[in-house]
């Protein structure tokens, strides 16, 4: 029988999310195997995806980017530090670190960057260096999601940075012959927003009554809220990644992955959807003006489409119907791009310094 590990080390995990984010829920699941976790976040109630893995939690009510909610979160950090023995802190993204880092002085800090404020501001490498020197300099370890993003942080920070990509947990899926149907089923999961796929989906549905859209996640604007009410849309709500991928593997012909290139954060998008496509062997529909589109095309993981076609729902739908049998995604890629391969790195970043991994991940 499995011997239960006595946990003597407590991690303070700080996010401006309620724990429902796919990557956050995976990280907490992994860290909780060795350490106690107190989760501090923003939201109305704790996500059921993480609650069973926590020693405790405190949520600040409000919107994720509200200054008042951030202040409440800061107060929660101070309260927990005064009332609990905390060994290390895990902070999501530089903007949150900026707001709360004075309250973390003296702690072992892991900064986890997957939605970089500096890339949103088009400030890679040594641009805004003083700000970066404070944020990255006070962090003991830094996590980035891929090699491209590793090269976009200052050189001094790269020396303590580790790559943990947005890959899913291993799952075994049955082999489904989804392409014998006349209709096309497209999975549009995650953050639903007008410029992240909603407008493309609306144009497709308006021209093709035989296209069905599966939507799950968070509808974040009026257009997306209207989209999920469309008769050709099946709304699944916020569901865990393993359930989402089971549905994709069973039902979807394509996964929609659209990113505007208004900033470097989008151009260097490191999407969950890429790895979901590999694991479920379901091709992607992506815009051709993001960096990862080269990898998608080179590995026959889907189609990369220009804005002219993305803006033409009729033409895009015709292409999708014509190409649906053209993809044979290598099942062996899923083994390489699995969360389990990166769990030890994540666990070790919260261990005592002598036990931490050496060099970049």
Coordinates of C-alpha atoms in Angstrom, one line a residue:
X1 CA 0.0 0.0 0.0
X2 CA 1.0 3.6 -0.7
X3 CA 2.6 5.2 2.3
X4 CA 1.3 8.6 3.1
X5 CA 3.9 11.3 3.2
X6 CA 4.0 13.5 6.2
X7 CA 4.0 17.1 4.9
X8 CA 6.0 19.6 7.0
X9 CA 6.5 22.2 4.4
X10 CA 3.7 24.8 3.5
X11 CA 3.5 26.6 0.2
X12 CA 1.5 29.9 -0.1
X13 CA 0.0 29.8 -3.7
X14 CA -1.1 33.3 -4.8
X15 CA -3.2 34.0 -7.9
X16 CA -5.8 36.5 -9.1
X17 CA -7.9 33.5 -10.2
X18 CA -10.2 31.3 -8.2
X19 CA -8.2 28.2 -9.0
X20 CA -10.3 27.1 -12.0
X21 CA -7.5 28.0 -14.5
X22 CA -6.3 24.8 -16.1
X23 CA -2.6 25.3 -15.4
X24 CA -3.2 26.4 -11.8
X25 CA -5.3 23.4 -11.0
X26 CA -2.5 21.1 -12.4
X27 CA 0.2 22.9 -10.5
X28 CA -1.7 22.7 -7.2
X29 CA -2.4 19.0 -7.8
X30 CA 1.4 18.4 -8.3
X31 CA 2.7 20.6 -5.4
X32 CA 0.2 19.1 -3.0
X33 CA 1.7 15.6 -3.4
X34 CA 4.7 16.8 -1.2
X35 CA 3.6 20.0 0.4
X36 CA 0.7 21.6 2.3
X37 CA -0.8 24.4 0.2
X38 CA -2.7 27.5 1.3
X39 CA -4.3 29.1 -1.7
X40 CA -5.0 32.9 -1.9
X41 CA -7.0 34.0 -4.9
X42 CA -9.8 36.3 -6.2
X43 CA -13.3 35.1 -6.7
X44 CA -16.6 34.3 -5.1
X45 CA -15.9 30.7 -4.3
X46 CA -13.0 28.3 -4.4
X47 CA -12.8 26.1 -7.5
X48 CA -13.9 22.5 -6.9
X49 CA -11.0 21.4 -9.1
X50 CA -8.5 22.4 -6.4
X51 CA -10.3 22.4 -3.1
X52 CA -9.5 18.8 -2.1
X53 CA -5.7 19.5 -2.6
X54 CA -5.6 22.5 -0.2
X55 CA -4.7 22.8 3.5
X56 CA -6.6 26.1 3.5
X57 CA -7.6 29.0 1.3
X58 CA -8.8 32.7 1.4
X59 CA -10.5 34.4 -1.5
X60 CA -10.8 38.1 -2.1
X61 CA -14.1 38.9 -3.6
X62 CA -14.1 41.0 -6.8
X63 CA -12.9 41.0 -10.4
X64 CA -9.4 39.5 -11.1
X65 CA -8.0 42.9 -12.1
X66 CA -9.8 45.1 -9.6
X67 CA -7.4 47.3 -7.5
X68 CA -9.7 46.7 -4.5
X69 CA -9.6 43.0 -4.9
X70 CA -5.8 43.1 -5.2
X71 CA -5.7 45.1 -2.0
X72 CA -7.8 42.5 -0.3
X73 CA -5.5 39.8 -1.6
X74 CA -2.5 41.7 -0.2
X75 CA -4.2 41.9 3.2
X76 CA -4.7 38.1 3.0
X77 CA -1.0 37.5 2.3
X78 CA -0.1 39.6 5.4
X79 CA -2.7 37.8 7.5
X80 CA -1.5 34.3 6.5
X81 CA 2.2 35.2 7.1
X82 CA 1.3 36.4 10.6
X83 CA -0.8 33.3 11.5
X84 CA 1.0 30.4 9.7
X85 CA 4.5 29.2 9.2
X86 CA 5.1 29.5 5.4
X87 CA 8.1 28.0 3.7
X88 CA 7.8 29.3 0.2
X89 CA 5.4 31.3 -2.0
X90 CA 4.3 30.6 -5.6
X91 CA 3.1 33.8 -7.4
X92 CA 1.3 33.9 -10.7
X93 CA 2.6 36.5 -13.2
X94 CA 4.7 39.6 -12.8
X95 CA 1.8 42.1 -12.3
X96 CA 0.6 40.3 -9.2
X97 CA 4.2 40.0 -7.9
X98 CA 4.5 43.8 -8.4
X99 CA 1.4 44.4 -6.3
X100 CA 2.3 42.2 -3.4
X101 CA 6.1 41.6 -3.3
X102 CA 6.8 43.8 -0.3
X103 CA 4.7 41.5 1.8
X104 CA 6.8 38.6 0.7
X105 CA 10.2 39.9 1.8
X106 CA 12.3 37.2 3.3
X107 CA 10.4 34.3 1.7
X108 CA 11.5 31.7 -0.9
X109 CA 9.7 32.9 -4.0
X110 CA 8.7 31.0 -7.2
X111 CA 7.5 33.4 -9.9
X112 CA 5.3 31.6 -12.4
X113 CA 4.9 33.6 -15.7
X114 CA 2.3 32.4 -18.2
X115 CA 0.6 35.7 -19.1
X116 CA 3.5 38.2 -19.1
X117 CA 2.7 41.9 -18.5
X118 CA 6.1 42.8 -20.1
X119 CA 5.2 41.0 -23.3
X120 CA 1.8 42.6 -23.3
X121 CA 3.6 45.9 -23.1
X122 CA 5.9 44.8 -25.9
X123 CA 8.9 45.1 -23.6
X124 CA 11.1 41.9 -24.0
X125 CA 14.6 41.2 -22.8
X126 CA 16.1 44.3 -21.0
X127 CA 13.4 46.8 -21.7
X128 CA 11.9 48.2 -18.4
X129 CA 14.9 46.8 -16.8
X130 CA 14.6 48.4 -13.4
X131 CA 11.1 47.0 -12.9
X132 CA 12.3 43.6 -14.0
X133 CA 15.3 43.8 -11.8
X134 CA 13.0 44.2 -8.8
X135 CA 10.5 41.5 -9.8
X136 CA 12.8 38.9 -11.2
X137 CA 15.7 39.8 -8.8
X138 CA 13.6 39.1 -5.7
X139 CA 12.4 35.7 -7.1
X140 CA 14.4 32.6 -6.2
X141 CA 13.1 30.7 -9.3
X142 CA 11.1 31.7 -12.4
X143 CA 8.9 29.4 -14.4
X144 CA 8.2 30.1 -18.1
X145 CA 6.0 28.1 -20.5
X146 CA 8.4 27.5 -23.4
X147 CA 11.9 28.2 -24.8
X148 CA 10.8 31.2 -26.8
X149 CA 9.6 33.0 -23.7
X150 CA 12.7 31.9 -21.8
X151 CA 14.8 33.9 -24.3
X152 CA 12.6 37.0 -23.8
X153 CA 13.4 37.6 -20.1
X154 CA 16.6 39.3 -19.1
X155 CA 19.8 37.2 -19.2
X156 CA 20.3 37.4 -15.4
X157 CA 16.8 35.9 -14.9
X158 CA 17.3 33.2 -17.5
X159 CA 19.9 31.6 -15.2
X160 CA 17.2 30.8 -12.6
X161 CA 14.4 30.1 -15.0
X162 CA 12.8 26.7 -15.8
X163 CA 10.5 25.7 -18.7
X164 CA 7.3 23.9 -17.7
X165 CA 5.0 24.0 -20.7
X166 CA 1.2 24.1 -20.8
X167 CA 0.9 20.3 -21.3
X168 CA -1.9 18.1 -20.0
X169 CA -1.8 15.1 -17.8
X170 CA -1.5 11.8 -19.6
X171 CA -4.8 10.3 -20.7
X172 CA -5.6 7.3 -22.8
X173 CA -8.3 7.9 -25.4
X174 CA -10.2 5.4 -27.5
X175 CA -9.7 5.8 -31.2
X176 CA -12.8 7.5 -32.7
X177 CA -13.6 7.8 -36.4
X178 CA -15.0 11.3 -36.1
X179 CA -14.6 12.3 -39.8
X180 CA -17.3 10.0 -41.2
X181 CA -20.0 12.5 -40.2
X182 CA -21.2 15.1 -42.6
X183 CA -21.2 17.8 -40.0
X184 CA -18.1 19.5 -38.6
X185 CA -17.7 19.8 -34.8
X186 CA -15.3 22.5 -33.5
X187 CA -14.2 22.7 -29.9
X188 CA -13.8 26.3 -28.7
X189 CA -12.5 26.0 -25.1
X190 CA -10.9 28.3 -22.6
X191 CA -11.2 32.1 -22.5
X192 CA -14.0 33.0 -25.0
X193 CA -13.5 36.5 -26.3
X194 CA -14.3 38.4 -29.5
X195 CA -10.7 38.6 -30.7
X196 CA -9.7 35.1 -29.4
X197 CA -12.1 33.1 -31.6
X198 CA -15.6 34.3 -31.0
X199 CA -15.9 36.5 -34.1
X200 CA -14.4 33.6 -36.3
X201 CA -16.9 31.2 -34.8
X202 CA -19.9 33.5 -35.3
X203 CA -19.0 33.9 -39.0
X204 CA -18.6 30.2 -39.5
X205 CA -22.0 29.4 -37.9
X206 CA -23.7 32.1 -40.0
X207 CA -22.6 30.5 -43.2
X208 CA -22.6 26.8 -42.3
X209 CA -25.7 25.3 -40.6
X210 CA -24.0 21.9 -40.5
X211 CA -21.1 23.2 -38.3
X212 CA -21.5 22.5 -34.5
X213 CA -19.6 24.4 -31.9
X214 CA -18.7 22.9 -28.5
X215 CA -17.9 25.7 -26.0
X216 CA -16.4 25.4 -22.5
X217 CA -14.6 27.8 -20.2
X218 CA -15.4 31.5 -19.6
X219 CA -17.4 33.8 -21.9
X220 CA -15.7 37.1 -21.1
X221 CA -17.5 39.6 -23.4
X222 CA -21.0 40.3 -24.8
X223 CA -20.3 38.7 -28.1
X224 CA -19.2 35.5 -26.4
X225 CA -22.2 35.5 -24.1
X226 CA -24.4 35.7 -27.2
X227 CA -22.4 33.1 -29.0
X228 CA -23.0 30.4 -26.4
X229 CA -26.8 30.9 -26.8
X230 CA -26.6 30.1 -30.5
X231 CA -28.7 27.0 -31.5
X232 CA -25.6 25.4 -33.2
X233 CA -23.6 25.8 -29.9
X234 CA -23.4 23.3 -27.1
X235 CA -22.3 25.1 -23.9
X236 CA -20.5 22.9 -21.4
X237 CA -19.5 25.6 -18.8
X238 CA -16.2 25.5 -16.8
X239 CA -14.9 21.9 -16.8
X240 CA -11.6 20.4 -15.9
X241 CA -9.0 19.7 -18.6
X242 CA -9.2 15.9 -18.5
X243 CA -13.0 16.1 -19.0
X244 CA -12.6 18.7 -21.8
X245 CA -10.0 16.5 -23.6
X246 CA -12.2 13.4 -23.3
X247 CA -15.0 15.3 -25.1
X248 CA -12.6 16.7 -27.7
X249 CA -11.2 13.2 -28.4
X250 CA -14.7 11.7 -28.7
X251 CA -16.5 14.5 -30.6
X252 CA -14.4 17.3 -32.2
X253 CA -13.0 17.4 -35.7
X254 CA -11.0 20.6 -34.9
X255 CA -9.9 22.8 -32.0
X256 CA -10.2 26.6 -32.5
X257 CA -7.1 28.5 -31.3
X258 CA -7.1 32.1 -32.4
X259 CA -4.7 34.7 -31.0
X260 CA -4.5 38.4 -32.1
X261 CA -1.0 39.7 -32.6
X262 CA -1.6 43.0 -30.9
X263 CA 1.3 42.3 -28.5
X264 CA 4.3 40.0 -28.0
X265 CA 2.3 38.0 -25.4
X266 CA -0.1 36.9 -28.1
X267 CA 2.6 36.5 -30.8
X268 CA 4.4 34.1 -28.5
X269 CA 1.3 32.4 -27.3
X270 CA 2.0 29.1 -25.6
X271 CA -1.5 27.6 -25.7
X272 CA -2.9 24.6 -23.8
X273 CA -4.8 23.9 -27.0
X274 CA -1.6 23.0 -28.9
X275 CA -0.9 20.1 -26.5
X276 CA -4.6 19.2 -26.2
X277 CA -4.5 18.7 -29.9
X278 CA -1.5 16.4 -29.6
X279 CA -3.1 14.3 -26.9
X280 CA -6.6 14.1 -28.4
X281 CA -5.2 13.8 -32.0
X282 CA -7.5 16.6 -33.0
X283 CA -6.2 19.2 -35.5
X284 CA -6.1 22.9 -34.7
X285 CA -7.5 25.9 -36.5
X286 CA -5.0 28.7 -35.7
X287 CA -4.1 32.1 -37.1
X288 CA -0.9 32.0 -39.2
X289 CA 0.6 35.2 -37.6
X290 CA 1.6 33.6 -34.2
X291 CA 5.0 32.0 -33.6
X292 CA 3.6 28.6 -32.7
X293 CA 1.9 28.3 -36.1
X294 CA 5.2 27.1 -37.7
X295 CA 5.4 24.2 -35.2
X296 CA 1.7 23.4 -36.0
X297 CA 2.2 23.3 -39.7
X298 CA 5.6 21.5 -39.6
X299 CA 4.1 18.7 -37.5
X300 CA 0.8 18.5 -39.4
X301 CA -1.1 19.4 -36.2
X302 CA -3.7 21.5 -38.0
X303 CA -4.1 24.4 -40.3
X304 CA -2.7 27.9 -40.0
X305 CA -5.0 30.5 -41.6
X306 CA -4.5 34.1 -42.7
X307 CA -6.8 36.9 -41.6
X308 CA -8.4 37.1 -45.0
X309 CA -9.8 33.6 -44.6
X310 CA -10.5 34.0 -40.9
X311 CA -12.7 36.9 -41.8
X312 CA -14.6 34.9 -44.4
X313 CA -16.8 32.4 -42.7
X314 CA -18.0 30.8 -45.9
X315 CA -14.4 30.1 -47.2
X316 CA -13.1 28.9 -43.9
X317 CA -15.9 26.4 -43.5
X318 CA -15.3 25.0 -47.0
X319 CA -11.6 24.6 -46.2
X320 CA -12.3 22.8 -42.9
X321 CA -14.7 20.4 -44.6
X322 CA -12.2 19.7 -47.4
X323 CA -9.2 19.1 -45.0
X324 CA -10.7 17.2 -42.2
X325 CA -9.2 13.9 -43.3
X326 CA -5.7 15.3 -44.0
X327 CA -4.3 15.0 -40.5
X328 CA -2.6 12.0 -38.8
X329 CA -1.2 13.3 -35.5
X330 CA 1.6 11.1 -34.2
X331 CA 0.4 9.4 -31.0
X332 CA 4.0 9.3 -29.7
X333 CA 4.1 13.1 -29.3
X334 CA 1.7 12.8 -26.4
X335 CA 4.3 11.0 -24.3
X336 CA 6.9 13.7 -24.8
X337 CA 4.4 16.5 -24.1
X338 CA 2.8 15.3 -20.8
X339 CA 2.6 17.0 -17.5
X340 CA 4.0 14.1 -15.6
X341 CA 7.4 14.8 -17.2
X342 CA 7.6 18.2 -15.5
X343 CA 6.2 17.5 -12.1
X344 CA 9.6 16.8 -10.3
X345 CA 10.9 20.1 -11.6
X346 CA 7.9 21.9 -10.1
X347 CA 8.1 20.1 -6.8
X348 CA 11.8 20.7 -6.5
X349 CA 11.5 24.5 -7.0
X350 CA 9.7 24.6 -3.6
X351 CA 12.2 22.4 -1.8
X352 CA 15.2 23.6 0.1
X353 CA 17.8 25.3 -2.2
X354 CA 20.1 22.3 -2.0
X355 CA 17.4 20.0 -3.4
X356 CA 16.4 22.3 -6.3
X357 CA 17.1 21.2 -9.9
X358 CA 20.3 22.4 -11.5
X359 CA 20.2 24.5 -14.6
X360 CA 17.3 25.4 -16.9
X361 CA 14.4 23.1 -17.3

